[in-house]
Amino acid sequence: MIAEKVLDRKTVPLAKVKELVKERVKDAEAPTYEQDMTLKYVGKFATLSRAKAEKIVEELQKIEGVDEALAVKAADVLPVEKTVLELLLAKKYHLSDDAIQSILDVIKKFNK
């Protein structure tokens, strides 16, 4: 077994994961089980292009109280209703009604 060391951790949108895994699979003889399962998952749930997802994340991070993790999750899920967004917020985030509406507005703008 080859030991691998984690050099860096970063939250990234599913669209970027899709591209990264496809690049690795392209260079290999056959995808590993994990790569295959990841490709199936992102094939179902990554609905945006990488550029569009990264633009949404960038716009969302400008909103007060929105960190990178929340911005990425919102870009992946694309909640268009306040109740769905509140499920993403759970108890970890305490955003104002204006911030919540701003998030929904950004998502609606990019989800046309």
PDB file of N, CA and C in Angstrom:
ATOM      1  N   MET A   1       0.840  -1.185   0.000  1.00  0.00           N
ATOM      2  CA  MET A   1       0.000   0.000   0.000  1.00  0.00           C
ATOM      3  C   MET A   1       0.881   1.243   0.000  1.00  0.00           C
ATOM      4  N   ILE A   2       0.536   2.178  -0.834  1.00  0.00           N
ATOM      5  CA  ILE A   2       1.293   3.415  -0.937  1.00  0.00           C
ATOM      6  C   ILE A   2       0.703   4.425   0.039  1.00  0.00           C
ATOM      7  N   ALA A   3       1.557   4.951   0.890  1.00  0.00           N
ATOM      8  CA  ALA A   3       1.097   5.958   1.846  1.00  0.00           C
ATOM      9  C   ALA A   3       1.072   7.313   1.156  1.00  0.00           C
ATOM     10  N   GLU A   4      -0.025   8.012   1.320  1.00  0.00           N
ATOM     11  CA  GLU A   4      -0.151   9.336   0.737  1.00  0.00           C
ATOM     12  C   GLU A   4      -0.375  10.342   1.848  1.00  0.00           C
ATOM     13  N   LYS A   5       0.170  11.503   1.658  1.00  0.00           N
ATOM     14  CA  LYS A   5       0.062  12.552   2.655  1.00  0.00           C
ATOM     15  C   LYS A   5      -0.822  13.672   2.105  1.00  0.00           C
ATOM     16  N   VAL A   6      -1.745  14.131   2.913  1.00  0.00           N
ATOM     17  CA  VAL A   6      -2.605  15.243   2.517  1.00  0.00           C
ATOM     18  C   VAL A   6      -1.784  16.523   2.636  1.00  0.00           C
ATOM     19  N   LEU A   7      -1.623  17.207   1.520  1.00  0.00           N
ATOM     20  CA  LEU A   7      -0.832  18.432   1.505  1.00  0.00           C
ATOM     21  C   LEU A   7      -1.682  19.672   1.729  1.00  0.00           C
ATOM     22  N   ASP A   8      -2.937  19.605   1.311  1.00  0.00           N
ATOM     23  CA  ASP A   8      -3.792  20.776   1.390  1.00  0.00           C
ATOM     24  C   ASP A   8      -5.251  20.333   1.357  1.00  0.00           C
ATOM     25  N   ARG A   9      -6.092  21.059   2.039  1.00  0.00           N
ATOM     26  CA  ARG A   9      -7.535  20.816   1.994  1.00  0.00           C
ATOM     27  C   ARG A   9      -8.217  22.100   1.555  1.00  0.00           C
ATOM     28  N   LYS A  10      -9.171  21.945   0.655  1.00  0.00           N
ATOM     29  CA  LYS A  10      -9.907  23.105   0.187  1.00  0.00           C
ATOM     30  C   LYS A  10     -11.296  22.654  -0.236  1.00  0.00           C
ATOM     31  N   THR A  11     -12.279  23.443   0.100  1.00  0.00           N
ATOM     32  CA  THR A  11     -13.642  23.170  -0.315  1.00  0.00           C
ATOM     33  C   THR A  11     -13.795  23.645  -1.753  1.00  0.00           C
ATOM     34  N   VAL A  12     -14.240  22.744  -2.624  1.00  0.00           N
ATOM     35  CA  VAL A  12     -14.393  23.095  -4.042  1.00  0.00           C
ATOM     36  C   VAL A  12     -15.765  22.652  -4.538  1.00  0.00           C
ATOM     37  N   PRO A  13     -16.302  23.348  -5.529  1.00  0.00           N
ATOM     38  CA  PRO A  13     -17.600  22.960  -6.093  1.00  0.00           C
ATOM     39  C   PRO A  13     -17.523  21.606  -6.801  1.00  0.00           C
ATOM     40  N   LEU A  14     -18.651  20.931  -6.882  1.00  0.00           N
ATOM     41  CA  LEU A  14     -18.708  19.629  -7.553  1.00  0.00           C
ATOM     42  C   LEU A  14     -18.240  19.710  -9.001  1.00  0.00           C
ATOM     43  N   ALA A  15     -18.494  20.826  -9.657  1.00  0.00           N
ATOM     44  CA  ALA A  15     -18.068  20.977 -11.053  1.00  0.00           C
ATOM     45  C   ALA A  15     -16.551  20.882 -11.172  1.00  0.00           C
ATOM     46  N   LYS A  16     -15.839  21.424 -10.204  1.00  0.00           N
ATOM     47  CA  LYS A  16     -14.375  21.336 -10.216  1.00  0.00           C
ATOM     48  C   LYS A  16     -13.934  19.911  -9.906  1.00  0.00           C
ATOM     49  N   VAL A  17     -14.610  19.262  -8.974  1.00  0.00           N
ATOM     50  CA  VAL A  17     -14.301  17.863  -8.653  1.00  0.00           C
ATOM     51  C   VAL A  17     -14.444  17.009  -9.903  1.00  0.00           C
ATOM     52  N   LYS A  18     -15.505  17.247 -10.640  1.00  0.00           N
ATOM     53  CA  LYS A  18     -15.758  16.488 -11.867  1.00  0.00           C
ATOM     54  C   LYS A  18     -14.587  16.618 -12.837  1.00  0.00           C
ATOM     55  N   GLU A  19     -14.125  17.842 -13.041  1.00  0.00           N
ATOM     56  CA  GLU A  19     -13.000  18.068 -13.955  1.00  0.00           C
ATOM     57  C   GLU A  19     -11.718  17.424 -13.447  1.00  0.00           C
ATOM     58  N   LEU A  20     -11.447  17.562 -12.149  1.00  0.00           N
ATOM     59  CA  LEU A  20     -10.220  17.007 -11.582  1.00  0.00           C
ATOM     60  C   LEU A  20     -10.179  15.488 -11.696  1.00  0.00           C
ATOM     61  N   VAL A  21     -11.291  14.842 -11.381  1.00  0.00           N
ATOM     62  CA  VAL A  21     -11.329  13.379 -11.452  1.00  0.00           C
ATOM     63  C   VAL A  21     -11.226  12.918 -12.901  1.00  0.00           C
ATOM     64  N   LYS A  22     -11.895  13.605 -13.808  1.00  0.00           N
ATOM     65  CA  LYS A  22     -11.797  13.240 -15.230  1.00  0.00           C
ATOM     66  C   LYS A  22     -10.359  13.332 -15.730  1.00  0.00           C
ATOM     67  N   GLU A  23      -9.620  14.351 -15.285  1.00  0.00           N
ATOM     68  CA  GLU A  23      -8.213  14.489 -15.672  1.00  0.00           C
ATOM     69  C   GLU A  23      -7.386  13.307 -15.178  1.00  0.00           C
ATOM     70  N   ARG A  24      -7.625  12.909 -13.935  1.00  0.00           N
ATOM     71  CA  ARG A  24      -6.862  11.787 -13.375  1.00  0.00           C
ATOM     72  C   ARG A  24      -7.212  10.472 -14.055  1.00  0.00           C
ATOM     73  N   VAL A  25      -8.476  10.282 -14.363  1.00  0.00           N
ATOM     74  CA  VAL A  25      -8.914   9.045 -15.015  1.00  0.00           C
ATOM     75  C   VAL A  25      -8.346   8.967 -16.427  1.00  0.00           C
ATOM     76  N   LYS A  26      -8.268  10.099 -17.082  1.00  0.00           N
ATOM     77  CA  LYS A  26      -7.758  10.152 -18.453  1.00  0.00           C
ATOM     78  C   LYS A  26      -6.321   9.619 -18.527  1.00  0.00           C
ATOM     79  N   ASP A  27      -5.524   9.882 -17.496  1.00  0.00           N
ATOM     80  CA  ASP A  27      -4.126   9.460 -17.476  1.00  0.00           C
ATOM     81  C   ASP A  27      -3.927   8.028 -16.989  1.00  0.00           C
ATOM     82  N   ALA A  28      -4.954   7.426 -16.421  1.00  0.00           N
ATOM     83  CA  ALA A  28      -4.836   6.073 -15.868  1.00  0.00           C
ATOM     84  C   ALA A  28      -5.363   5.038 -16.857  1.00  0.00           C
ATOM     85  N   GLU A  29      -4.956   3.788 -16.641  1.00  0.00           N
ATOM     86  CA  GLU A  29      -5.458   2.696 -17.484  1.00  0.00           C
ATOM     87  C   GLU A  29      -6.952   2.500 -17.267  1.00  0.00           C
ATOM     88  N   ALA A  30      -7.332   2.464 -16.012  1.00  0.00           N
ATOM     89  CA  ALA A  30      -8.741   2.293 -15.653  1.00  0.00           C
ATOM     90  C   ALA A  30      -8.988   3.073 -14.362  1.00  0.00           C
ATOM     91  N   PRO A  31     -10.190   3.615 -14.201  1.00  0.00           N
ATOM     92  CA  PRO A  31     -10.462   4.361 -12.964  1.00  0.00           C
ATOM     93  C   PRO A  31     -10.515   3.424 -11.761  1.00  0.00           C
ATOM     94  N   THR A  32     -10.090   3.944 -10.615  1.00  0.00           N
ATOM     95  CA  THR A  32     -10.232   3.177  -9.385  1.00  0.00           C
ATOM     96  C   THR A  32     -11.711   3.164  -9.005  1.00  0.00           C
ATOM     97  N   TYR A  33     -12.057   2.333  -8.056  1.00  0.00           N
ATOM     98  CA  TYR A  33     -13.443   2.266  -7.589  1.00  0.00           C
ATOM     99  C   TYR A  33     -13.901   3.646  -7.104  1.00  0.00           C
ATOM    100  N   GLU A  34     -13.044   4.308  -6.327  1.00  0.00           N
ATOM    101  CA  GLU A  34     -13.394   5.612  -5.772  1.00  0.00           C
ATOM    102  C   GLU A  34     -13.603   6.646  -6.878  1.00  0.00           C
ATOM    103  N   GLN A  35     -12.727   6.620  -7.884  1.00  0.00           N
ATOM    104  CA  GLN A  35     -12.871   7.550  -8.999  1.00  0.00           C
ATOM    105  C   GLN A  35     -14.161   7.279  -9.770  1.00  0.00           C
ATOM    106  N   ASP A  36     -14.452   6.011  -9.984  1.00  0.00           N
ATOM    107  CA  ASP A  36     -15.663   5.642 -10.707  1.00  0.00           C
ATOM    108  C   ASP A  36     -16.915   6.106  -9.962  1.00  0.00           C
ATOM    109  N   MET A  37     -16.955   5.860  -8.665  1.00  0.00           N
ATOM    110  CA  MET A  37     -18.111   6.270  -7.867  1.00  0.00           C
ATOM    111  C   MET A  37     -18.229   7.799  -7.805  1.00  0.00           C
ATOM    112  N   THR A  38     -17.103   8.472  -7.706  1.00  0.00           N
ATOM    113  CA  THR A  38     -17.113   9.935  -7.683  1.00  0.00           C
ATOM    114  C   THR A  38     -17.635  10.489  -8.997  1.00  0.00           C
ATOM    115  N   LEU A  39     -17.188   9.920 -10.109  1.00  0.00           N
ATOM    116  CA  LEU A  39     -17.669  10.371 -11.419  1.00  0.00           C
ATOM    117  C   LEU A  39     -19.168  10.156 -11.573  1.00  0.00           C
ATOM    118  N   LYS A  40     -19.673   9.044 -11.073  1.00  0.00           N
ATOM    119  CA  LYS A  40     -21.118   8.794 -11.137  1.00  0.00           C
ATOM    120  C   LYS A  40     -21.876   9.826 -10.298  1.00  0.00           C
ATOM    121  N   TYR A  41     -21.360  10.110  -9.104  1.00  0.00           N
ATOM    122  CA  TYR A  41     -22.013  11.072  -8.211  1.00  0.00           C
ATOM    123  C   TYR A  41     -22.029  12.470  -8.824  1.00  0.00           C
ATOM    124  N   VAL A  42     -20.866  12.943  -9.253  1.00  0.00           N
ATOM    125  CA  VAL A  42     -20.817  14.300  -9.805  1.00  0.00           C
ATOM    126  C   VAL A  42     -21.552  14.386 -11.138  1.00  0.00           C
ATOM    127  N   GLY A  43     -21.638  13.272 -11.844  1.00  0.00           N
ATOM    128  CA  GLY A  43     -22.418  13.260 -13.078  1.00  0.00           C
ATOM    129  C   GLY A  43     -23.891  13.539 -12.817  1.00  0.00           C
ATOM    130  N   LYS A  44     -24.379  13.081 -11.671  1.00  0.00           N
ATOM    131  CA  LYS A  44     -25.780  13.310 -11.303  1.00  0.00           C
ATOM    132  C   LYS A  44     -26.007  14.694 -10.697  1.00  0.00           C
ATOM    133  N   PHE A  45     -25.059  15.159  -9.896  1.00  0.00           N
ATOM    134  CA  PHE A  45     -25.314  16.338  -9.072  1.00  0.00           C
ATOM    135  C   PHE A  45     -24.566  17.604  -9.474  1.00  0.00           C
ATOM    136  N   ALA A  46     -23.556  17.524 -10.301  1.00  0.00           N
ATOM    137  CA  ALA A  46     -22.842  18.726 -10.749  1.00  0.00           C
ATOM    138  C   ALA A  46     -23.560  19.277 -11.974  1.00  0.00           C
ATOM    139  N   THR A  47     -24.422  20.240 -11.753  1.00  0.00           N
ATOM    140  CA  THR A  47     -25.277  20.744 -12.834  1.00  0.00           C
ATOM    141  C   THR A  47     -24.707  21.974 -13.539  1.00  0.00           C
ATOM    142  N   LEU A  48     -23.694  22.589 -12.954  1.00  0.00           N
ATOM    143  CA  LEU A  48     -23.116  23.803 -13.526  1.00  0.00           C
ATOM    144  C   LEU A  48     -21.743  23.531 -14.125  1.00  0.00           C
ATOM    145  N   SER A  49     -21.303  24.445 -14.949  1.00  0.00           N
ATOM    146  CA  SER A  49     -19.917  24.389 -15.419  1.00  0.00           C
ATOM    147  C   SER A  49     -19.015  24.866 -14.283  1.00  0.00           C
ATOM    148  N   ARG A  50     -17.741  24.524 -14.388  1.00  0.00           N
ATOM    149  CA  ARG A  50     -16.789  24.941 -13.354  1.00  0.00           C
ATOM    150  C   ARG A  50     -16.729  26.467 -13.254  1.00  0.00           C
ATOM    151  N   ALA A  51     -16.691  27.139 -14.384  1.00  0.00           N
ATOM    152  CA  ALA A  51     -16.588  28.601 -14.385  1.00  0.00           C
ATOM    153  C   ALA A  51     -17.803  29.244 -13.714  1.00  0.00           C
ATOM    154  N   LYS A  52     -18.975  28.733 -14.027  1.00  0.00           N
ATOM    155  CA  LYS A  52     -20.202  29.295 -13.457  1.00  0.00           C
ATOM    156  C   LYS A  52     -20.259  29.028 -11.949  1.00  0.00           C
ATOM    157  N   ALA A  53     -19.885  27.824 -11.530  1.00  0.00           N
ATOM    158  CA  ALA A  53     -19.887  27.487 -10.106  1.00  0.00           C
ATOM    159  C   ALA A  53     -18.905  28.371  -9.342  1.00  0.00           C
ATOM    160  N   GLU A  54     -17.721  28.573  -9.905  1.00  0.00           N
ATOM    161  CA  GLU A  54     -16.729  29.410  -9.233  1.00  0.00           C
ATOM    162  C   GLU A  54     -17.174  30.870  -9.176  1.00  0.00           C
ATOM    163  N   LYS A  55     -17.882  31.328 -10.187  1.00  0.00           N
ATOM    164  CA  LYS A  55     -18.406  32.701 -10.190  1.00  0.00           C
ATOM    165  C   LYS A  55     -19.471  32.864  -9.095  1.00  0.00           C
ATOM    166  N   ILE A  56     -20.336  31.862  -8.948  1.00  0.00           N
ATOM    167  CA  ILE A  56     -21.353  31.905  -7.887  1.00  0.00           C
ATOM    168  C   ILE A  56     -20.675  31.947  -6.522  1.00  0.00           C
ATOM    169  N   VAL A  57     -19.685  31.090  -6.318  1.00  0.00           N
ATOM    170  CA  VAL A  57     -18.964  31.059  -5.038  1.00  0.00           C
ATOM    171  C   VAL A  57     -18.343  32.424  -4.755  1.00  0.00           C
ATOM    172  N   GLU A  58     -17.737  33.009  -5.757  1.00  0.00           N
ATOM    173  CA  GLU A  58     -17.110  34.327  -5.606  1.00  0.00           C
ATOM    174  C   GLU A  58     -18.141  35.381  -5.206  1.00  0.00           C
ATOM    175  N   GLU A  59     -19.288  35.382  -5.869  1.00  0.00           N
ATOM    176  CA  GLU A  59     -20.346  36.357  -5.559  1.00  0.00           C
ATOM    177  C   GLU A  59     -20.911  36.132  -4.158  1.00  0.00           C
ATOM    178  N   LEU A  60     -21.115  34.872  -3.785  1.00  0.00           N
ATOM    179  CA  LEU A  60     -21.696  34.573  -2.477  1.00  0.00           C
ATOM    180  C   LEU A  60     -20.760  34.968  -1.338  1.00  0.00           C
ATOM    181  N   GLN A  61     -19.462  34.833  -1.554  1.00  0.00           N
ATOM    182  CA  GLN A  61     -18.512  35.172  -0.492  1.00  0.00           C
ATOM    183  C   GLN A  61     -18.462  36.675  -0.218  1.00  0.00           C
ATOM    184  N   LYS A  62     -19.015  37.477  -1.085  1.00  0.00           N
ATOM    185  CA  LYS A  62     -19.080  38.922  -0.860  1.00  0.00           C
ATOM    186  C   LYS A  62     -20.169  39.279   0.150  1.00  0.00           C
ATOM    187  N   ILE A  63     -21.082  38.343   0.399  1.00  0.00           N
ATOM    188  CA  ILE A  63     -22.188  38.573   1.336  1.00  0.00           C
ATOM    189  C   ILE A  63     -21.680  38.356   2.757  1.00  0.00           C
ATOM    190  N   GLU A  64     -22.016  39.279   3.635  1.00  0.00           N
ATOM    191  CA  GLU A  64     -21.553  39.192   5.022  1.00  0.00           C
ATOM    192  C   GLU A  64     -22.077  37.919   5.693  1.00  0.00           C
ATOM    193  N   GLY A  65     -21.161  37.178   6.316  1.00  0.00           N
ATOM    194  CA  GLY A  65     -21.520  35.958   7.029  1.00  0.00           C
ATOM    195  C   GLY A  65     -21.402  34.692   6.206  1.00  0.00           C
ATOM    196  N   VAL A  66     -21.120  34.822   4.917  1.00  0.00           N
ATOM    197  CA  VAL A  66     -21.004  33.651   4.041  1.00  0.00           C
ATOM    198  C   VAL A  66     -19.527  33.310   3.872  1.00  0.00           C
ATOM    199  N   ASP A  67     -19.137  32.139   4.387  1.00  0.00           N
ATOM    200  CA  ASP A  67     -17.758  31.698   4.210  1.00  0.00           C
ATOM    201  C   ASP A  67     -17.654  30.799   2.978  1.00  0.00           C
ATOM    202  N   GLU A  68     -16.444  30.337   2.702  1.00  0.00           N
ATOM    203  CA  GLU A  68     -16.216  29.536   1.500  1.00  0.00           C
ATOM    204  C   GLU A  68     -17.030  28.239   1.510  1.00  0.00           C
ATOM    205  N   ALA A  69     -17.100  27.577   2.650  1.00  0.00           N
ATOM    206  CA  ALA A  69     -17.823  26.305   2.735  1.00  0.00           C
ATOM    207  C   ALA A  69     -19.307  26.481   2.405  1.00  0.00           C
ATOM    208  N   LEU A  70     -19.927  27.510   2.955  1.00  0.00           N
ATOM    209  CA  LEU A  70     -21.344  27.766   2.679  1.00  0.00           C
ATOM    210  C   LEU A  70     -21.548  28.172   1.223  1.00  0.00           C
ATOM    211  N   ALA A  71     -20.655  28.991   0.706  1.00  0.00           N
ATOM    212  CA  ALA A  71     -20.770  29.430  -0.689  1.00  0.00           C
ATOM    213  C   ALA A  71     -20.684  28.240  -1.645  1.00  0.00           C
ATOM    214  N   VAL A  72     -19.760  27.337  -1.384  1.00  0.00           N
ATOM    215  CA  VAL A  72     -19.604  26.152  -2.240  1.00  0.00           C
ATOM    216  C   VAL A  72     -20.832  25.255  -2.135  1.00  0.00           C
ATOM    217  N   LYS A  73     -21.311  25.035  -0.930  1.00  0.00           N
ATOM    218  CA  LYS A  73     -22.489  24.180  -0.751  1.00  0.00           C
ATOM    219  C   LYS A  73     -23.703  24.782  -1.452  1.00  0.00           C
ATOM    220  N   ALA A  74     -23.879  26.080  -1.336  1.00  0.00           N
ATOM    221  CA  ALA A  74     -24.999  26.743  -2.007  1.00  0.00           C
ATOM    222  C   ALA A  74     -24.853  26.649  -3.526  1.00  0.00           C
ATOM    223  N   ALA A  75     -23.635  26.768  -4.032  1.00  0.00           N
ATOM    224  CA  ALA A  75     -23.409  26.650  -5.478  1.00  0.00           C
ATOM    225  C   ALA A  75     -23.680  25.229  -5.964  1.00  0.00           C
ATOM    226  N   ASP A  76     -23.433  24.240  -5.122  1.00  0.00           N
ATOM    227  CA  ASP A  76     -23.696  22.848  -5.495  1.00  0.00           C
ATOM    228  C   ASP A  76     -25.187  22.519  -5.458  1.00  0.00           C
ATOM    229  N   VAL A  77     -25.868  23.000  -4.426  1.00  0.00           N
ATOM    230  CA  VAL A  77     -27.280  22.658  -4.227  1.00  0.00           C
ATOM    231  C   VAL A  77     -28.206  23.584  -5.017  1.00  0.00           C
ATOM    232  N   LEU A  78     -27.810  24.832  -5.181  1.00  0.00           N
ATOM    233  CA  LEU A  78     -28.611  25.850  -5.872  1.00  0.00           C
ATOM    234  C   LEU A  78     -30.023  25.987  -5.293  1.00  0.00           C
ATOM    235  N   PRO A  79     -30.116  26.311  -4.001  1.00  0.00           N
ATOM    236  CA  PRO A  79     -31.448  26.458  -3.405  1.00  0.00           C
ATOM    237  C   PRO A  79     -32.153  27.698  -3.941  1.00  0.00           C
ATOM    238  N   VAL A  80     -33.373  27.535  -4.391  1.00  0.00           N
ATOM    239  CA  VAL A  80     -34.142  28.675  -4.899  1.00  0.00           C
ATOM    240  C   VAL A  80     -35.233  29.093  -3.916  1.00  0.00           C
ATOM    241  N   GLU A  81     -35.426  28.299  -2.888  1.00  0.00           N
ATOM    242  CA  GLU A  81     -36.416  28.617  -1.861  1.00  0.00           C
ATOM    243  C   GLU A  81     -35.716  28.843  -0.530  1.00  0.00           C
ATOM    244  N   LYS A  82     -36.258  29.741   0.255  1.00  0.00           N
ATOM    245  CA  LYS A  82     -35.674  30.080   1.550  1.00  0.00           C
ATOM    246  C   LYS A  82     -35.601  28.863   2.471  1.00  0.00           C
ATOM    247  N   THR A  83     -36.611  28.015   2.441  1.00  0.00           N
ATOM    248  CA  THR A  83     -36.624  26.852   3.336  1.00  0.00           C
ATOM    249  C   THR A  83     -35.484  25.884   3.018  1.00  0.00           C
ATOM    250  N   VAL A  84     -35.173  25.721   1.748  1.00  0.00           N
ATOM    251  CA  VAL A  84     -34.068  24.830   1.362  1.00  0.00           C
ATOM    252  C   VAL A  84     -32.738  25.439   1.799  1.00  0.00           C
ATOM    253  N   LEU A  85     -32.583  26.737   1.608  1.00  0.00           N
ATOM    254  CA  LEU A  85     -31.358  27.413   2.033  1.00  0.00           C
ATOM    255  C   LEU A  85     -31.186  27.312   3.545  1.00  0.00           C
ATOM    256  N   GLU A  86     -32.262  27.450   4.287  1.00  0.00           N
ATOM    257  CA  GLU A  86     -32.180  27.355   5.747  1.00  0.00           C
ATOM    258  C   GLU A  86     -31.729  25.973   6.198  1.00  0.00           C
ATOM    259  N   LEU A  87     -32.038  24.941   5.427  1.00  0.00           N
ATOM    260  CA  LEU A  87     -31.544  23.602   5.747  1.00  0.00           C
ATOM    261  C   LEU A  87     -30.023  23.538   5.605  1.00  0.00           C
ATOM    262  N   LEU A  88     -29.485  24.239   4.621  1.00  0.00           N
ATOM    263  CA  LEU A  88     -28.029  24.287   4.460  1.00  0.00           C
ATOM    264  C   LEU A  88     -27.371  25.052   5.603  1.00  0.00           C
ATOM    265  N   LEU A  89     -28.060  26.076   6.078  1.00  0.00           N
ATOM    266  CA  LEU A  89     -27.503  26.903   7.141  1.00  0.00           C
ATOM    267  C   LEU A  89     -27.463  26.153   8.466  1.00  0.00           C
ATOM    268  N   ALA A  90     -28.470  25.307   8.686  1.00  0.00           N
ATOM    269  CA  ALA A  90     -28.593  24.535   9.931  1.00  0.00           C
ATOM    270  C   ALA A  90     -28.347  25.443  11.130  1.00  0.00           C
ATOM    271  N   LYS A  91     -27.603  24.954  12.095  1.00  0.00           N
ATOM    272  CA  LYS A  91     -27.342  25.753  13.295  1.00  0.00           C
ATOM    273  C   LYS A  91     -25.970  26.419  13.252  1.00  0.00           C
ATOM    274  N   LYS A  92     -25.195  26.101  12.233  1.00  0.00           N
ATOM    275  CA  LYS A  92     -23.835  26.637  12.150  1.00  0.00           C
ATOM    276  C   LYS A  92     -23.806  28.105  11.739  1.00  0.00           C
ATOM    277  N   TYR A  93     -24.727  28.497  10.884  1.00  0.00           N
ATOM    278  CA  TYR A  93     -24.721  29.861  10.356  1.00  0.00           C
ATOM    279  C   TYR A  93     -25.928  30.633  10.875  1.00  0.00           C
ATOM    280  N   HIS A  94     -25.676  31.847  11.278  1.00  0.00           N
ATOM    281  CA  HIS A  94     -26.747  32.727  11.755  1.00  0.00           C
ATOM    282  C   HIS A  94     -26.717  33.985  10.897  1.00  0.00           C
ATOM    283  N   LEU A  95     -27.436  33.938   9.804  1.00  0.00           N
ATOM    284  CA  LEU A  95     -27.446  35.042   8.849  1.00  0.00           C
ATOM    285  C   LEU A  95     -28.724  35.859   8.984  1.00  0.00           C
ATOM    286  N   SER A  96     -28.607  37.122   8.652  1.00  0.00           N
ATOM    287  CA  SER A  96     -29.777  37.998   8.672  1.00  0.00           C
ATOM    288  C   SER A  96     -30.700  37.640   7.510  1.00  0.00           C
ATOM    289  N   ASP A  97     -31.932  38.100   7.600  1.00  0.00           N
ATOM    290  CA  ASP A  97     -32.884  37.865   6.507  1.00  0.00           C
ATOM    291  C   ASP A  97     -32.396  38.506   5.209  1.00  0.00           C
ATOM    292  N   ASP A  98     -31.730  39.661   5.333  1.00  0.00           N
ATOM    293  CA  ASP A  98     -31.191  40.326   4.142  1.00  0.00           C
ATOM    294  C   ASP A  98     -30.096  39.482   3.485  1.00  0.00           C
ATOM    295  N   ALA A  99     -29.230  38.884   4.303  1.00  0.00           N
ATOM    296  CA  ALA A  99     -28.160  38.037   3.767  1.00  0.00           C
ATOM    297  C   ALA A  99     -28.746  36.802   3.089  1.00  0.00           C
ATOM    298  N   ILE A 100     -29.754  36.214   3.706  1.00  0.00           N
ATOM    299  CA  ILE A 100     -30.411  35.039   3.118  1.00  0.00           C
ATOM    300  C   ILE A 100     -31.038  35.407   1.779  1.00  0.00           C
ATOM    301  N   GLN A 101     -31.704  36.545   1.733  1.00  0.00           N
ATOM    302  CA  GLN A 101     -32.316  36.984   0.476  1.00  0.00           C
ATOM    303  C   GLN A 101     -31.253  37.285  -0.575  1.00  0.00           C
ATOM    304  N   SER A 102     -30.129  37.840  -0.153  1.00  0.00           N
ATOM    305  CA  SER A 102     -29.031  38.121  -1.086  1.00  0.00           C
ATOM    306  C   SER A 102     -28.482  36.836  -1.696  1.00  0.00           C
ATOM    307  N   ILE A 103     -28.361  35.798  -0.883  1.00  0.00           N
ATOM    308  CA  ILE A 103     -27.894  34.496  -1.380  1.00  0.00           C
ATOM    309  C   ILE A 103     -28.864  33.976  -2.433  1.00  0.00           C
ATOM    310  N   LEU A 104     -30.151  34.023  -2.118  1.00  0.00           N
ATOM    311  CA  LEU A 104     -31.162  33.545  -3.067  1.00  0.00           C
ATOM    312  C   LEU A 104     -31.141  34.364  -4.356  1.00  0.00           C
ATOM    313  N   ASP A 105     -30.923  35.662  -4.238  1.00  0.00           N
ATOM    314  CA  ASP A 105     -30.866  36.524  -5.425  1.00  0.00           C
ATOM    315  C   ASP A 105     -29.681  36.165  -6.320  1.00  0.00           C
ATOM    316  N   VAL A 106     -28.522  35.916  -5.712  1.00  0.00           N
ATOM    317  CA  VAL A 106     -27.335  35.536  -6.491  1.00  0.00           C
ATOM    318  C   VAL A 106     -27.587  34.220  -7.217  1.00  0.00           C
ATOM    319  N   ILE A 107     -28.166  33.261  -6.525  1.00  0.00           N
ATOM    320  CA  ILE A 107     -28.422  31.953  -7.135  1.00  0.00           C
ATOM    321  C   ILE A 107     -29.434  32.079  -8.268  1.00  0.00           C
ATOM    322  N   LYS A 108     -30.475  32.874  -8.060  1.00  0.00           N
ATOM    323  CA  LYS A 108     -31.468  33.077  -9.128  1.00  0.00           C
ATOM    324  C   LYS A 108     -30.839  33.743 -10.348  1.00  0.00           C
ATOM    325  N   LYS A 109     -29.929  34.685 -10.105  1.00  0.00           N
ATOM    326  CA  LYS A 109     -29.262  35.397 -11.199  1.00  0.00           C
ATOM    327  C   LYS A 109     -28.460  34.428 -12.083  1.00  0.00           C
ATOM    328  N   PHE A 110     -27.792  33.469 -11.468  1.00  0.00           N
ATOM    329  CA  PHE A 110     -26.950  32.536 -12.218  1.00  0.00           C
ATOM    330  C   PHE A 110     -27.692  31.288 -12.677  1.00  0.00           C
ATOM    331  N   ASN A 111     -28.863  31.060 -12.138  1.00  0.00           N
ATOM    332  CA  ASN A 111     -29.597  29.817 -12.415  1.00  0.00           C
ATOM    333  C   ASN A 111     -30.685  30.033 -13.463  1.00  0.00           C
ATOM    334  N   LYS A 112     -30.488  30.967 -14.366  1.00  0.00           N
ATOM    335  CA  LYS A 112     -31.489  31.259 -15.403  1.00  0.00           C
ATOM    336  C   LYS A 112     -31.316  30.339 -16.580  1.00  0.00           C
TER     337      LYS A 112
END
